Amino acid sequence: MENIWFDNWESLIRTICLTTMGYIAMVLLLRVSGKRTLSKMNAFDFIVTIALGSCLASVALNKNISLADGATAIGLFIAFQYVLTWLSVRIKPVKKLITSSPSLLFYKGEFLYPAMKKERITIEEIYSKGRQEGMASLEDVDMIILETTGDITIIEKAIGGKKSTYENVKVAT
C-alpha cells in the first residue's frame, strides 16, 4: 500500500515548485487577459473559473502533467474566454448564447411570481436585499431586477430620462 502521508522529498519539492510556477503563470495570464476575466461571474465565467482552477490543481498534483502543458491549457482557457467575450460584444447571437438577460421580479408594487419562480427567487430574498439597501418598505420601489450575475438590483421610482437602464430587462410572461 502506498504511503498517503508522505511519499518522498522529490515529490514534495516538485509540488511546491510547480504550484508556485503554475500560480505565477495563471496570475500573469489572467492579468494580460483583462478585467472581464475577473469580473462578477455569469454562468460562462463560472465555467472558465472552474476550468482554470482544475488546470492549476492538475499541474500542482499530477506528476504526468508538466508546467508547460498546464500553462498551455490555462492559456487556452483564457484565450477561449477572451475570444467568446470579444465575439459576444460584436455578434448578438453569440451574446445570447453565453449570457442571460436580466429578469424583472417586481414592478410598480407587484411581485412577478412567474418570473420569480422561473429564476428560483423567493420573496424573502427580495426583502433581504431591500433591508441591505436600507429600505423599510418597497412602497417607493419602481422595479426589482435579477441581473445576469445573480445580483438583485432595486430601482426606486423612475423619473423620466432619455436613456433607461432597464431597456434590456426580460419581462416574464
PDB file of C-alpha atoms in Angstrom:
ATOM      1  CA  MET A   1       0.000   0.000   0.000  1.00  0.00           C
ATOM      2  CA  GLU A   2       1.353   3.414  -0.919  1.00  0.00           C
ATOM      3  CA  ASN A   3       2.000   5.917   1.810  1.00  0.00           C
ATOM      4  CA  ILE A   4      -0.765   8.536   1.897  1.00  0.00           C
ATOM      5  CA  TRP A   5       1.020  10.902   4.330  1.00  0.00           C
ATOM      6  CA  PHE A   6       4.419  11.308   2.758  1.00  0.00           C
ATOM      7  CA  ASP A   7       5.842   9.818  -0.393  1.00  0.00           C
ATOM      8  CA  ASN A   8       9.265  11.416  -0.801  1.00  0.00           C
ATOM      9  CA  TRP A   9      11.036  14.769  -0.734  1.00  0.00           C
ATOM     10  CA  GLU A  10      11.350  14.907  -4.523  1.00  0.00           C
ATOM     11  CA  SER A  11       7.569  14.700  -4.916  1.00  0.00           C
ATOM     12  CA  LEU A  12       7.022  17.365  -2.260  1.00  0.00           C
ATOM     13  CA  ILE A  13       9.558  19.764  -3.787  1.00  0.00           C
ATOM     14  CA  ARG A  14       8.089  19.165  -7.277  1.00  0.00           C
ATOM     15  CA  THR A  15       4.607  20.017  -5.955  1.00  0.00           C
ATOM     16  CA  ILE A  16       5.882  23.196  -4.268  1.00  0.00           C
ATOM     17  CA  CYS A  17       7.773  24.338  -7.375  1.00  0.00           C
ATOM     18  CA  LEU A  18       5.061  23.522  -9.916  1.00  0.00           C
ATOM     19  CA  THR A  19       2.261  25.001  -7.793  1.00  0.00           C
ATOM     20  CA  THR A  20       4.242  28.210  -7.330  1.00  0.00           C
ATOM     21  CA  MET A  21       5.182  28.486 -11.011  1.00  0.00           C
ATOM     22  CA  GLY A  22       1.679  27.488 -12.148  1.00  0.00           C
ATOM     23  CA  TYR A  23       0.153  30.099  -9.842  1.00  0.00           C
ATOM     24  CA  ILE A  24       2.503  32.788 -11.168  1.00  0.00           C
ATOM     25  CA  ALA A  25       1.732  31.759 -14.764  1.00  0.00           C
ATOM     26  CA  MET A  26      -2.014  31.899 -14.078  1.00  0.00           C
ATOM     27  CA  VAL A  27      -1.783  35.338 -12.435  1.00  0.00           C
ATOM     28  CA  LEU A  28       0.260  36.697 -15.352  1.00  0.00           C
ATOM     29  CA  LEU A  29      -2.082  35.213 -17.967  1.00  0.00           C
ATOM     30  CA  LEU A  30      -5.167  36.495 -16.138  1.00  0.00           C
ATOM     31  CA  ARG A  31      -3.595  39.933 -15.787  1.00  0.00           C
ATOM     32  CA  VAL A  32      -2.891  40.063 -19.528  1.00  0.00           C
ATOM     33  CA  SER A  33      -6.407  38.847 -20.391  1.00  0.00           C
ATOM     34  CA  GLY A  34      -8.078  41.916 -18.849  1.00  0.00           C
ATOM     35  CA  LYS A  35     -10.732  42.809 -16.314  1.00  0.00           C
ATOM     36  CA  ARG A  36     -13.532  40.797 -17.922  1.00  0.00           C
ATOM     37  CA  THR A  37     -11.940  37.504 -16.906  1.00  0.00           C
ATOM     38  CA  LEU A  38     -12.039  38.546 -13.251  1.00  0.00           C
ATOM     39  CA  SER A  39     -15.397  40.354 -13.207  1.00  0.00           C
ATOM     40  CA  LYS A  40     -18.559  39.233 -11.454  1.00  0.00           C
ATOM     41  CA  MET A  41     -19.435  35.934 -12.974  1.00  0.00           C
ATOM     42  CA  ASN A  42     -22.248  34.736 -15.147  1.00  0.00           C
ATOM     43  CA  ALA A  43     -22.550  31.009 -15.916  1.00  0.00           C
ATOM     44  CA  PHE A  44     -19.952  31.197 -18.708  1.00  0.00           C
ATOM     45  CA  ASP A  45     -17.400  32.958 -16.497  1.00  0.00           C
ATOM     46  CA  PHE A  46     -18.043  30.474 -13.690  1.00  0.00           C
ATOM     47  CA  ILE A  47     -17.240  27.554 -16.002  1.00  0.00           C
ATOM     48  CA  VAL A  48     -13.994  29.195 -17.127  1.00  0.00           C
ATOM     49  CA  THR A  49     -13.020  29.852 -13.497  1.00  0.00           C
ATOM     50  CA  ILE A  50     -13.647  26.219 -12.521  1.00  0.00           C
ATOM     51  CA  ALA A  51     -11.624  25.029 -15.529  1.00  0.00           C
ATOM     52  CA  LEU A  52      -8.719  27.325 -14.598  1.00  0.00           C
ATOM     53  CA  GLY A  53      -8.728  26.046 -11.023  1.00  0.00           C
ATOM     54  CA  SER A  54      -8.812  22.467 -12.228  1.00  0.00           C
ATOM     55  CA  CYS A  55      -5.840  23.098 -14.530  1.00  0.00           C
ATOM     56  CA  LEU A  56      -3.811  24.645 -11.725  1.00  0.00           C
ATOM     57  CA  ALA A  57      -4.630  21.768  -9.378  1.00  0.00           C
ATOM     58  CA  SER A  58      -3.702  19.223 -12.035  1.00  0.00           C
ATOM     59  CA  VAL A  59      -0.342  20.875 -12.664  1.00  0.00           C
ATOM     60  CA  ALA A  60       0.312  21.067  -8.947  1.00  0.00           C
ATOM     61  CA  LEU A  61      -0.544  17.461  -8.100  1.00  0.00           C
ATOM     62  CA  ASN A  62      -0.384  15.272 -11.205  1.00  0.00           C
ATOM     63  CA  LYS A  63       3.143  14.098 -11.946  1.00  0.00           C
ATOM     64  CA  ASN A  64       2.213  13.310 -15.544  1.00  0.00           C
ATOM     65  CA  ILE A  65       1.412  16.941 -16.376  1.00  0.00           C
ATOM     66  CA  SER A  66       4.296  19.331 -16.979  1.00  0.00           C
ATOM     67  CA  LEU A  67       4.216  23.034 -16.180  1.00  0.00           C
ATOM     68  CA  ALA A  68       4.347  23.821 -19.911  1.00  0.00           C
ATOM     69  CA  ASP A  69       1.302  21.608 -20.556  1.00  0.00           C
ATOM     70  CA  GLY A  70      -0.590  23.181 -17.651  1.00  0.00           C
ATOM     71  CA  ALA A  71       0.308  26.744 -18.647  1.00  0.00           C
ATOM     72  CA  THR A  72      -0.765  25.956 -22.221  1.00  0.00           C
ATOM     73  CA  ALA A  73      -4.134  24.649 -21.015  1.00  0.00           C
ATOM     74  CA  ILE A  74      -4.608  27.691 -18.773  1.00  0.00           C
ATOM     75  CA  GLY A  75      -3.650  29.978 -21.660  1.00  0.00           C
ATOM     76  CA  LEU A  76      -6.117  28.225 -23.960  1.00  0.00           C
ATOM     77  CA  PHE A  77      -8.998  28.591 -21.489  1.00  0.00           C
ATOM     78  CA  ILE A  78      -8.216  32.287 -21.089  1.00  0.00           C
ATOM     79  CA  ALA A  79      -7.925  32.686 -24.878  1.00  0.00           C
ATOM     80  CA  PHE A  80     -11.284  30.923 -25.399  1.00  0.00           C
ATOM     81  CA  GLN A  81     -12.866  33.196 -22.820  1.00  0.00           C
ATOM     82  CA  TYR A  82     -11.333  36.273 -24.463  1.00  0.00           C
ATOM     83  CA  VAL A  83     -12.458  35.255 -27.968  1.00  0.00           C
ATOM     84  CA  LEU A  84     -16.005  34.429 -26.860  1.00  0.00           C
ATOM     85  CA  THR A  85     -16.412  37.687 -24.939  1.00  0.00           C
ATOM     86  CA  TRP A  86     -14.890  39.601 -27.894  1.00  0.00           C
ATOM     87  CA  LEU A  87     -17.411  37.921 -30.214  1.00  0.00           C
ATOM     88  CA  SER A  88     -20.293  38.460 -27.789  1.00  0.00           C
ATOM     89  CA  VAL A  89     -19.696  42.205 -27.829  1.00  0.00           C
ATOM     90  CA  ARG A  90     -19.857  42.216 -31.621  1.00  0.00           C
ATOM     91  CA  ILE A  91     -22.315  39.437 -32.554  1.00  0.00           C
ATOM     92  CA  LYS A  92     -25.712  39.367 -30.855  1.00  0.00           C
ATOM     93  CA  PRO A  93     -26.400  35.587 -31.246  1.00  0.00           C
ATOM     94  CA  VAL A  94     -23.085  34.813 -29.535  1.00  0.00           C
ATOM     95  CA  LYS A  95     -24.013  37.127 -26.674  1.00  0.00           C
ATOM     96  CA  LYS A  96     -27.395  35.409 -26.307  1.00  0.00           C
ATOM     97  CA  LEU A  97     -25.654  32.025 -26.281  1.00  0.00           C
ATOM     98  CA  ILE A  98     -23.252  32.791 -23.421  1.00  0.00           C
ATOM     99  CA  THR A  99     -25.111  35.340 -21.287  1.00  0.00           C
ATOM    100  CA  SER A 100     -28.618  35.601 -19.955  1.00  0.00           C
ATOM    101  CA  SER A 101     -30.846  38.662 -19.832  1.00  0.00           C
ATOM    102  CA  PRO A 102     -31.751  40.485 -16.638  1.00  0.00           C
ATOM    103  CA  SER A 103     -35.199  39.488 -15.328  1.00  0.00           C
ATOM    104  CA  LEU A 104     -37.864  41.739 -13.854  1.00  0.00           C
ATOM    105  CA  LEU A 105     -39.057  40.350 -10.495  1.00  0.00           C
ATOM    106  CA  PHE A 106     -41.112  43.247  -9.098  1.00  0.00           C
ATOM    107  CA  TYR A 107     -42.837  46.044 -10.977  1.00  0.00           C
ATOM    108  CA  LYS A 108     -44.754  49.030  -9.573  1.00  0.00           C
ATOM    109  CA  GLY A 109     -45.794  47.392  -6.318  1.00  0.00           C
ATOM    110  CA  GLU A 110     -46.437  43.901  -7.687  1.00  0.00           C
ATOM    111  CA  PHE A 111     -44.283  40.796  -7.365  1.00  0.00           C
ATOM    112  CA  LEU A 112     -43.986  38.991 -10.689  1.00  0.00           C
ATOM    113  CA  TYR A 113     -44.410  35.452  -9.378  1.00  0.00           C
ATOM    114  CA  PRO A 114     -43.909  33.614 -12.702  1.00  0.00           C
ATOM    115  CA  ALA A 115     -40.525  35.308 -13.146  1.00  0.00           C
ATOM    116  CA  MET A 116     -39.585  34.692  -9.515  1.00  0.00           C
ATOM    117  CA  LYS A 117     -40.498  31.023  -9.857  1.00  0.00           C
ATOM    118  CA  LYS A 118     -38.566  30.677 -13.115  1.00  0.00           C
ATOM    119  CA  GLU A 119     -35.472  32.315 -11.586  1.00  0.00           C
ATOM    120  CA  ARG A 120     -35.909  30.474  -8.238  1.00  0.00           C
ATOM    121  CA  ILE A 121     -36.004  33.706  -6.217  1.00  0.00           C
ATOM    122  CA  THR A 122     -38.090  33.939  -3.061  1.00  0.00           C
ATOM    123  CA  ILE A 123     -39.858  36.946  -1.588  1.00  0.00           C
ATOM    124  CA  GLU A 124     -37.578  36.610   1.442  1.00  0.00           C
ATOM    125  CA  GLU A 125     -34.507  37.127  -0.778  1.00  0.00           C
ATOM    126  CA  ILE A 126     -36.057  40.283  -2.217  1.00  0.00           C
ATOM    127  CA  TYR A 127     -36.952  41.593   1.233  1.00  0.00           C
ATOM    128  CA  SER A 128     -33.414  40.806   2.400  1.00  0.00           C
ATOM    129  CA  LYS A 129     -31.953  42.831  -0.463  1.00  0.00           C
ATOM    130  CA  GLY A 130     -34.308  45.698   0.415  1.00  0.00           C
ATOM    131  CA  ARG A 131     -33.087  45.641   4.015  1.00  0.00           C
ATOM    132  CA  GLN A 132     -29.464  45.592   2.813  1.00  0.00           C
ATOM    133  CA  GLU A 133     -30.253  48.725   0.816  1.00  0.00           C
ATOM    134  CA  GLY A 134     -31.691  50.342   3.961  1.00  0.00           C
ATOM    135  CA  MET A 135     -35.317  50.216   2.839  1.00  0.00           C
ATOM    136  CA  ALA A 136     -38.105  49.719   5.363  1.00  0.00           C
ATOM    137  CA  SER A 137     -40.723  49.216   2.646  1.00  0.00           C
ATOM    138  CA  LEU A 138     -40.991  48.510  -1.085  1.00  0.00           C
ATOM    139  CA  GLU A 139     -43.512  51.342  -1.426  1.00  0.00           C
ATOM    140  CA  ASP A 140     -41.031  53.657  -3.170  1.00  0.00           C
ATOM    141  CA  VAL A 141     -39.646  50.904  -5.395  1.00  0.00           C
ATOM    142  CA  ASP A 142     -40.461  51.012  -9.092  1.00  0.00           C
ATOM    143  CA  MET A 143     -38.843  47.706 -10.017  1.00  0.00           C
ATOM    144  CA  ILE A 144     -36.572  44.936  -8.806  1.00  0.00           C
ATOM    145  CA  ILE A 145     -34.342  43.175 -11.311  1.00  0.00           C
ATOM    146  CA  LEU A 146     -32.326  39.962 -11.162  1.00  0.00           C
ATOM    147  CA  GLU A 147     -29.109  40.813 -13.016  1.00  0.00           C
ATOM    148  CA  THR A 148     -27.171  38.408 -15.245  1.00  0.00           C
ATOM    149  CA  THR A 149     -24.610  37.948 -12.444  1.00  0.00           C
ATOM    150  CA  GLY A 150     -27.292  36.851  -9.958  1.00  0.00           C
ATOM    151  CA  ASP A 151     -27.289  40.184  -8.114  1.00  0.00           C
ATOM    152  CA  ILE A 152     -30.626  41.769  -7.252  1.00  0.00           C
ATOM    153  CA  THR A 153     -30.966  45.444  -8.167  1.00  0.00           C
ATOM    154  CA  ILE A 154     -33.626  47.680  -6.644  1.00  0.00           C
ATOM    155  CA  ILE A 155     -34.685  50.729  -8.640  1.00  0.00           C
ATOM    156  CA  GLU A 156     -36.666  53.377  -6.835  1.00  0.00           C
ATOM    157  CA  LYS A 157     -39.426  55.343  -8.544  1.00  0.00           C
ATOM    158  CA  ALA A 158     -38.192  56.168 -12.014  1.00  0.00           C
ATOM    159  CA  ILE A 159     -38.083  59.721 -13.205  1.00  0.00           C
ATOM    160  CA  GLY A 160     -38.239  60.201 -16.976  1.00  0.00           C
ATOM    161  CA  GLY A 161     -34.960  60.400 -18.799  1.00  0.00           C
ATOM    162  CA  LYS A 162     -33.520  59.980 -22.248  1.00  0.00           C
ATOM    163  CA  LYS A 163     -31.988  56.523 -21.830  1.00  0.00           C
ATOM    164  CA  SER A 164     -33.433  53.930 -19.494  1.00  0.00           C
ATOM    165  CA  THR A 165     -31.138  51.480 -17.700  1.00  0.00           C
ATOM    166  CA  TYR A 166     -33.795  48.794 -17.859  1.00  0.00           C
ATOM    167  CA  GLU A 167     -34.440  48.599 -21.598  1.00  0.00           C
ATOM    168  CA  ASN A 168     -32.943  45.089 -21.918  1.00  0.00           C
ATOM    169  CA  VAL A 169     -34.738  43.611 -18.887  1.00  0.00           C
ATOM    170  CA  LYS A 170     -36.696  40.478 -19.737  1.00  0.00           C
ATOM    171  CA  VAL A 171     -40.310  40.520 -18.610  1.00  0.00           C
ATOM    172  CA  ALA A 172     -41.675  37.024 -17.931  1.00  0.00           C
ATOM    173  CA  THR A 173     -44.992  36.133 -19.498  1.00  0.00           C
TER     174      THR A 173
END
